[in-house]
mmCIF file of C-alpha atoms in Angstrom:
data_model
loop_
_atom_site.group_PDB
_atom_site.id
_atom_site.type_symbol
_atom_site.label_atom_id
_atom_site.label_comp_id
_atom_site.label_asym_id
_atom_site.label_seq_id
_atom_site.Cartn_x
_atom_site.Cartn_y
_atom_site.Cartn_z
ATOM 1 C CA UNK T 1 121.430 -7.187 55.779
ATOM 2 C CA UNK T 2 122.128 -5.532 59.123
ATOM 3 C CA UNK T 3 118.424 -5.519 59.988
ATOM 4 C CA UNK T 4 118.171 -9.162 58.973
ATOM 5 C CA UNK T 5 121.049 -10.150 61.264
ATOM 6 C CA UNK T 6 119.499 -8.218 64.138
ATOM 7 C CA UNK T 7 116.163 -9.941 63.541
ATOM 8 C CA UNK T 8 117.823 -13.371 63.549
ATOM 9 C CA UNK T 9 119.695 -12.600 66.759
ATOM 10 C CA UNK T 10 116.517 -11.383 68.435
ATOM 11 C CA UNK T 11 114.702 -14.535 67.355
ATOM 12 C CA UNK T 12 117.485 -16.723 68.733
ATOM 13 C CA UNK T 13 117.490 -14.779 71.992
ATOM 14 C CA UNK T 14 113.721 -15.081 72.332
ATOM 15 C CA UNK T 15 113.918 -18.790 71.596
ATOM 16 C CA UNK T 16 116.627 -19.209 74.230
ATOM 17 C CA UNK T 17 114.635 -17.331 76.853
ATOM 18 C CA UNK T 18 111.492 -19.299 75.994
ATOM 19 C CA UNK T 19 113.422 -22.554 76.249
ATOM 20 C CA UNK T 20 114.739 -21.594 79.659
ATOM 21 C CA UNK T 21 111.266 -20.777 80.931
ATOM 22 C CA UNK T 22 109.919 -24.067 79.596
ATOM 23 C CA UNK T 23 111.977 -26.072 82.088
ATOM 24 C CA UNK T 24 109.327 -27.360 84.485
ATOM 25 C CA UNK T 25 109.737 -26.856 88.203
ATOM 26 C CA UNK T 26 108.586 -29.898 90.160
ATOM 27 C CA UNK T 27 107.138 -30.678 93.577
ATOM 28 C CA UNK T 28 107.061 -34.378 94.467
ATOM 29 C CA UNK T 29 105.250 -36.089 97.323
ATOM 30 C CA UNK T 30 106.546 -39.636 97.768
ATOM 31 C CA UNK T 31 103.971 -42.013 99.246
ATOM 32 C CA UNK T 32 105.166 -45.382 100.481
ATOM 33 C CA UNK T 33 106.269 -47.717 103.230
ATOM 34 C CA UNK T 34 109.573 -48.405 105.005
ATOM 35 C CA UNK T 35 111.445 -48.665 101.708
ATOM 36 C CA UNK T 36 110.369 -45.144 100.790
ATOM 37 C CA UNK T 37 110.983 -43.965 104.346
ATOM 38 C CA UNK T 38 114.568 -45.234 104.213
ATOM 39 C CA UNK T 39 114.553 -48.009 106.813
ATOM 40 C CA UNK T 40 117.966 -49.609 107.461
ATOM 41 C CA UNK T 41 119.789 -46.528 106.107
ATOM 42 C CA UNK T 42 122.066 -44.465 108.343
ATOM 43 C CA UNK T 43 120.813 -41.104 107.039
ATOM 44 C CA UNK T 44 117.357 -41.440 105.438
ATOM 45 C CA UNK T 45 117.108 -37.686 104.849
ATOM 46 C CA UNK T 46 119.867 -37.920 102.241
ATOM 47 C CA UNK T 47 120.005 -41.643 101.432
ATOM 48 C CA UNK T 48 116.362 -42.767 101.186
ATOM 49 C CA UNK T 49 115.000 -43.388 97.674
ATOM 50 C CA UNK T 50 113.075 -40.075 97.514
ATOM 51 C CA UNK T 51 116.312 -38.179 98.215
ATOM 52 C CA UNK T 52 118.304 -40.185 95.672
ATOM 53 C CA UNK T 53 115.510 -39.783 93.119
ATOM 54 C CA UNK T 54 115.641 -36.014 93.514
ATOM 55 C CA UNK T 55 119.453 -36.071 93.352
ATOM 56 C CA UNK T 56 119.147 -37.814 89.982
ATOM 57 C CA UNK T 57 116.476 -35.420 88.705
ATOM 58 C CA UNK T 58 118.495 -32.371 89.734
ATOM 59 C CA UNK T 59 121.216 -33.454 87.314
ATOM 60 C CA UNK T 60 118.829 -33.492 84.339
ATOM 61 C CA UNK T 61 119.187 -30.441 82.100
ATOM 62 C CA UNK T 62 115.528 -30.408 81.045
ATOM 63 C CA UNK T 63 114.216 -29.789 84.567
ATOM 64 C CA UNK T 64 113.980 -26.714 86.754
ATOM 65 C CA UNK T 65 113.837 -26.494 90.545
ATOM 66 C CA UNK T 66 112.794 -29.651 92.396
ATOM 67 C CA UNK T 67 111.325 -29.912 95.886
ATOM 68 C CA UNK T 68 110.026 -33.015 97.620
ATOM 69 C CA UNK T 69 108.400 -34.471 100.710
ATOM 70 C CA UNK T 70 109.019 -38.020 101.917
ATOM 71 C CA UNK T 71 105.724 -39.449 103.182
ATOM 72 C CA UNK T 72 106.996 -42.997 103.618
ATOM 73 C CA UNK T 73 105.857 -44.842 106.752
ATOM 74 C CA UNK T 74 107.258 -48.123 107.998
ATOM 75 C CA UNK T 75 104.760 -50.983 107.992
ATOM 76 C CA UNK T 76 101.998 -49.065 106.222
ATOM 77 C CA UNK T 77 99.598 -50.587 103.713
ATOM 78 C CA UNK T 78 97.196 -49.027 101.233
ATOM 79 C CA UNK T 79 94.577 -49.011 104.000
ATOM 80 C CA UNK T 80 96.705 -46.618 106.052
ATOM 81 C CA UNK T 81 96.732 -44.125 103.165
ATOM 82 C CA UNK T 82 93.026 -44.208 102.321
ATOM 83 C CA UNK T 83 91.171 -40.872 102.195
ATOM 84 C CA UNK T 84 89.869 -39.983 105.634
ATOM 85 C CA UNK T 85 92.915 -41.295 107.501
ATOM 86 C CA UNK T 86 95.367 -39.065 109.337
ATOM 87 C CA UNK T 87 98.104 -40.314 107.033
ATOM 88 C CA UNK T 88 96.221 -39.195 103.935
ATOM 89 C CA UNK T 89 95.611 -35.811 105.552
ATOM 90 C CA UNK T 90 99.361 -35.460 106.110
ATOM 91 C CA UNK T 91 100.003 -36.320 102.461
ATOM 92 C CA UNK T 92 97.684 -33.519 101.382
ATOM 93 C CA UNK T 93 99.218 -31.181 103.938
ATOM 94 C CA UNK T 94 102.658 -31.919 102.480
ATOM 95 C CA UNK T 95 101.398 -31.212 98.961
ATOM 96 C CA UNK T 96 99.887 -27.912 100.054
ATOM 97 C CA UNK T 97 103.032 -26.826 101.886
ATOM 98 C CA UNK T 98 105.215 -26.357 98.807
ATOM 99 C CA UNK T 99 106.020 -22.682 98.277
ATOM 100 C CA UNK T 100 105.902 -22.802 94.465
ATOM 101 C CA UNK T 101 102.234 -23.287 93.626
ATOM 102 C CA UNK T 102 102.940 -23.173 89.875
ATOM 103 C CA UNK T 103 105.320 -26.131 89.873
ATOM 104 C CA UNK T 104 104.177 -29.479 88.492
ATOM 105 C CA UNK T 105 102.882 -31.457 91.472
ATOM 106 C CA UNK T 106 103.652 -35.168 91.351
ATOM 107 C CA UNK T 107 102.471 -37.875 93.709
ATOM 108 C CA UNK T 108 104.874 -40.805 93.397
ATOM 109 C CA UNK T 109 103.228 -43.859 94.963
ATOM 110 C CA UNK T 110 104.876 -47.174 95.811
ATOM 111 C CA UNK T 111 102.679 -49.355 97.993
ATOM 112 C CA UNK T 112 102.019 -53.069 98.151
ATOM 113 C CA UNK T 113 104.841 -54.732 100.067
ATOM 114 C CA UNK T 114 103.005 -54.746 103.389
ATOM 115 C CA UNK T 115 99.628 -55.393 101.743
ATOM 116 C CA UNK T 116 101.066 -58.633 100.392
ATOM 117 C CA UNK T 117 102.072 -60.041 103.785
ATOM 118 C CA UNK T 118 100.359 -63.148 105.102
ATOM 119 C CA UNK T 119 100.002 -61.631 108.548
ATOM 120 C CA UNK T 120 101.047 -58.533 110.455
ATOM 121 C CA UNK T 121 100.476 -55.180 108.726
ATOM 122 C CA UNK T 122 97.111 -53.380 108.742
ATOM 123 C CA UNK T 123 94.612 -55.362 106.673
ATOM 124 C CA UNK T 124 97.112 -57.936 105.445
ATOM 125 C CA UNK T 125 96.728 -60.012 103.471
ATOM 126 C CA UNK T 126 95.088 -57.534 101.084
ATOM 127 C CA UNK T 127 93.441 -59.361 98.189
ATOM 128 C CA UNK T 128 94.438 -58.183 94.704
ATOM 129 C CA UNK T 129 91.042 -56.626 93.910
ATOM 130 C CA UNK T 130 90.983 -54.839 97.266
ATOM 131 C CA UNK T 131 94.501 -53.554 96.641
ATOM 132 C CA UNK T 132 93.430 -52.119 93.296
ATOM 133 C CA UNK T 133 90.326 -50.556 94.844
ATOM 134 C CA UNK T 134 92.451 -48.957 97.550
ATOM 135 C CA UNK T 135 95.012 -47.378 95.249
ATOM 136 C CA UNK T 136 92.148 -46.171 93.041
ATOM 137 C CA UNK T 137 90.480 -44.520 96.041
ATOM 138 C CA UNK T 138 93.752 -42.795 96.919
ATOM 139 C CA UNK T 139 94.291 -41.646 93.339
ATOM 140 C CA UNK T 140 90.718 -40.447 92.827
ATOM 141 C CA UNK T 141 90.821 -38.236 95.907
ATOM 142 C CA UNK T 142 94.206 -36.760 95.029
ATOM 143 C CA UNK T 143 93.071 -36.041 91.467
ATOM 144 C CA UNK T 144 89.985 -34.278 92.800
ATOM 145 C CA UNK T 145 91.749 -32.257 95.470
ATOM 146 C CA UNK T 146 94.708 -31.319 93.255
ATOM 147 C CA UNK T 147 93.301 -30.739 89.745
ATOM 148 C CA UNK T 148 96.699 -29.885 88.255
ATOM 149 C CA UNK T 149 98.616 -32.752 89.842
ATOM 150 C CA UNK T 150 99.708 -36.031 88.294
ATOM 151 C CA UNK T 151 100.111 -39.458 89.887
ATOM 152 C CA UNK T 152 102.870 -41.935 89.139
ATOM 153 C CA UNK T 153 102.564 -45.505 90.420
ATOM 154 C CA UNK T 154 105.966 -47.129 90.898
ATOM 155 C CA UNK T 155 105.892 -50.924 90.900
ATOM 156 C CA UNK T 156 106.664 -52.514 94.298
ATOM 157 C CA UNK T 157 110.007 -54.260 94.781
ATOM 158 C CA UNK T 158 111.005 -57.905 95.027
ATOM 159 C CA UNK T 159 111.726 -59.361 98.441
ATOM 160 C CA UNK T 160 113.191 -62.750 99.302
ATOM 161 C CA UNK T 161 110.626 -65.559 99.687
ATOM 162 C CA UNK T 162 111.794 -66.294 103.244
ATOM 163 C CA UNK T 163 111.015 -62.749 104.457
ATOM 164 C CA UNK T 164 109.609 -63.052 107.971
ATOM 165 C CA UNK T 165 110.326 -60.346 110.530
ATOM 166 C CA UNK T 166 107.584 -58.889 112.723
ATOM 167 C CA UNK T 167 105.316 -59.633 109.766
ATOM 168 C CA UNK T 168 105.082 -62.866 107.796
ATOM 169 C CA UNK T 169 105.560 -62.567 104.014
ATOM 170 C CA UNK T 170 107.199 -65.725 102.608
ATOM 171 C CA UNK T 171 106.560 -67.097 99.115
ATOM 172 C CA UNK T 172 102.810 -66.650 99.452
ATOM 173 C CA UNK T 173 103.293 -62.954 100.062
ATOM 174 C CA UNK T 174 105.705 -62.585 97.164
ATOM 175 C CA UNK T 175 103.218 -64.297 94.860
ATOM 176 C CA UNK T 176 100.490 -61.935 96.030
ATOM 177 C CA UNK T 177 102.773 -58.941 95.503
ATOM 178 C CA UNK T 178 103.392 -60.003 91.917
ATOM 179 C CA UNK T 179 99.647 -60.308 91.360
ATOM 180 C CA UNK T 180 99.326 -56.596 92.154
ATOM 181 C CA UNK T 181 101.581 -55.497 89.294
ATOM 182 C CA UNK T 182 99.200 -56.059 86.347
ATOM 183 C CA UNK T 183 96.414 -54.455 88.391
ATOM 184 C CA UNK T 184 98.471 -51.280 88.741
ATOM 185 C CA UNK T 185 98.928 -51.239 84.980
ATOM 186 C CA UNK T 186 95.258 -51.863 84.217
ATOM 187 C CA UNK T 187 94.160 -49.180 86.673
ATOM 188 C CA UNK T 188 96.411 -46.651 84.984
ATOM 189 C CA UNK T 189 95.014 -47.698 81.606
ATOM 190 C CA UNK T 190 91.492 -47.036 82.890
ATOM 191 C CA UNK T 191 92.375 -43.396 83.544
ATOM 192 C CA UNK T 192 93.454 -42.826 79.940
ATOM 193 C CA UNK T 193 89.978 -41.631 78.931
ATOM 194 C CA UNK T 194 88.642 -40.281 82.235
ATOM 195 C CA UNK T 195 91.817 -38.466 83.360
ATOM 196 C CA UNK T 196 94.114 -38.259 80.318
ATOM 197 C CA UNK T 197 97.781 -37.560 81.040
ATOM 198 C CA UNK T 198 97.249 -37.490 84.788
ATOM 199 C CA UNK T 199 97.948 -41.052 85.974
ATOM 200 C CA UNK T 200 101.003 -43.004 84.857
ATOM 201 C CA UNK T 201 102.922 -46.209 85.462
ATOM 202 C CA UNK T 202 106.405 -45.304 86.634
ATOM 203 C CA UNK T 203 109.224 -47.747 87.206
ATOM 204 C CA UNK T 204 108.735 -51.412 86.337
ATOM 205 C CA UNK T 205 112.400 -52.491 86.256
ATOM 206 C CA UNK T 206 113.480 -52.306 89.889
ATOM 207 C CA UNK T 207 111.620 -55.505 90.858
ATOM 208 C CA UNK T 208 113.798 -57.618 88.576
ATOM 209 C CA UNK T 209 116.918 -55.642 89.402
ATOM 210 C CA UNK T 210 116.657 -56.309 93.117
ATOM 211 C CA UNK T 211 115.773 -59.955 92.586
ATOM 212 C CA UNK T 212 119.009 -60.321 90.624
ATOM 213 C CA UNK T 213 121.161 -58.074 92.825
ATOM 214 C CA UNK T 214 119.743 -58.610 96.308
ATOM 215 C CA UNK T 215 123.074 -59.751 97.748
ATOM 216 C CA UNK T 216 124.720 -56.430 96.878
ATOM 217 C CA UNK T 217 121.798 -53.981 96.956
ATOM 218 C CA UNK T 218 119.502 -55.163 99.765
ATOM 219 C CA UNK T 219 120.310 -55.281 103.473
ATOM 220 C CA UNK T 220 120.634 -58.780 104.986
ATOM 221 C CA UNK T 221 118.305 -59.014 107.989
ATOM 222 C CA UNK T 222 117.849 -61.768 110.551
ATOM 223 C CA UNK T 223 114.395 -63.308 110.398
ATOM 224 C CA UNK T 224 112.429 -66.262 111.673
ATOM 225 C CA UNK T 225 113.320 -68.275 108.574
ATOM 226 C CA UNK T 226 116.922 -67.161 108.228
ATOM 227 C CA UNK T 227 118.532 -64.170 106.582
ATOM 228 C CA UNK T 228 116.052 -62.304 104.405
ATOM 229 C CA UNK T 229 116.314 -59.391 101.956
ATOM 230 C CA UNK T 230 113.710 -56.636 101.850
ATOM 231 C CA UNK T 231 115.134 -53.130 102.332
ATOM 232 C CA UNK T 232 117.630 -51.439 99.991
ATOM 233 C CA UNK T 233 121.035 -50.606 101.445
ATOM 234 C CA UNK T 234 122.779 -47.355 100.480
ATOM 235 C CA UNK T 235 123.835 -48.749 97.096
ATOM 236 C CA UNK T 236 120.364 -50.130 96.477
ATOM 237 C CA UNK T 237 118.670 -46.877 97.470
ATOM 238 C CA UNK T 238 120.859 -45.032 94.985
ATOM 239 C CA UNK T 239 119.932 -47.535 92.286
ATOM 240 C CA UNK T 240 116.234 -47.242 93.128
ATOM 241 C CA UNK T 241 116.514 -43.461 92.957
ATOM 242 C CA UNK T 242 117.815 -43.758 89.411
ATOM 243 C CA UNK T 243 114.980 -46.124 88.449
ATOM 244 C CA UNK T 244 112.341 -43.798 89.882
ATOM 245 C CA UNK T 245 114.059 -40.704 88.537
ATOM 246 C CA UNK T 246 114.330 -42.089 85.026
ATOM 247 C CA UNK T 247 110.670 -43.083 85.053
ATOM 248 C CA UNK T 248 109.553 -39.679 86.327
ATOM 249 C CA UNK T 249 111.669 -37.743 83.840
ATOM 250 C CA UNK T 250 110.517 -39.910 80.949
ATOM 251 C CA UNK T 251 106.907 -39.059 81.789
ATOM 252 C CA UNK T 252 107.727 -35.358 82.076
ATOM 253 C CA UNK T 253 109.572 -35.299 78.749
ATOM 254 C CA UNK T 254 106.710 -37.000 76.951
ATOM 255 C CA UNK T 255 103.843 -35.046 78.445
ATOM 256 C CA UNK T 256 104.902 -31.715 79.972
#
């Protein structure tokens, strides 16, 4: 009986140790525009969506250490992140700079807001097919250069149909932005056989959330057609961090 008890205790101890070691450590590179960068926030380093996403993930008991790099750039489109650009090189440099090379490397991508503009940002307006081709080119290169990495495409966010600052968006831009969403989903579906469990759709809920809660969660900004809503305020950035964090952790739980 004594030997049996010892054996059971050893098995439980081994199981506990194994469970602890199974917690994945994570490195995340966030790719995006001014929303990712943290425009309109007083302290982007701690308040921008990448920081609030990581704050959420650090509270999850199933995860290990988490490190991240915010590669959000104000005004940037998918064209600015294409392979061969300086921006893409900096994304890869950020991914290579993480100290823990055994951690799960995640590229969290949210692009499309500036692509959808009528006029202003690089290449805008970006047609839906061109948008899909661009994000595919970005994903393909990252998958090749980082064979153990995964990519998560977060859906772009709603903005008010009178948005017109240095760039012109308006209802036409919002309609174009919404046309990108099913193309993100179909692109991810296309990787299911060629790159299984490497490319995922992340958050899809924040678009509707910000449309409904823009008065409380987006910053009012003066534009050429009145007050518009585009960038999350501190409350909105915290909410977006939860949306992204939940999506990322759901993917990790199901696949890693």
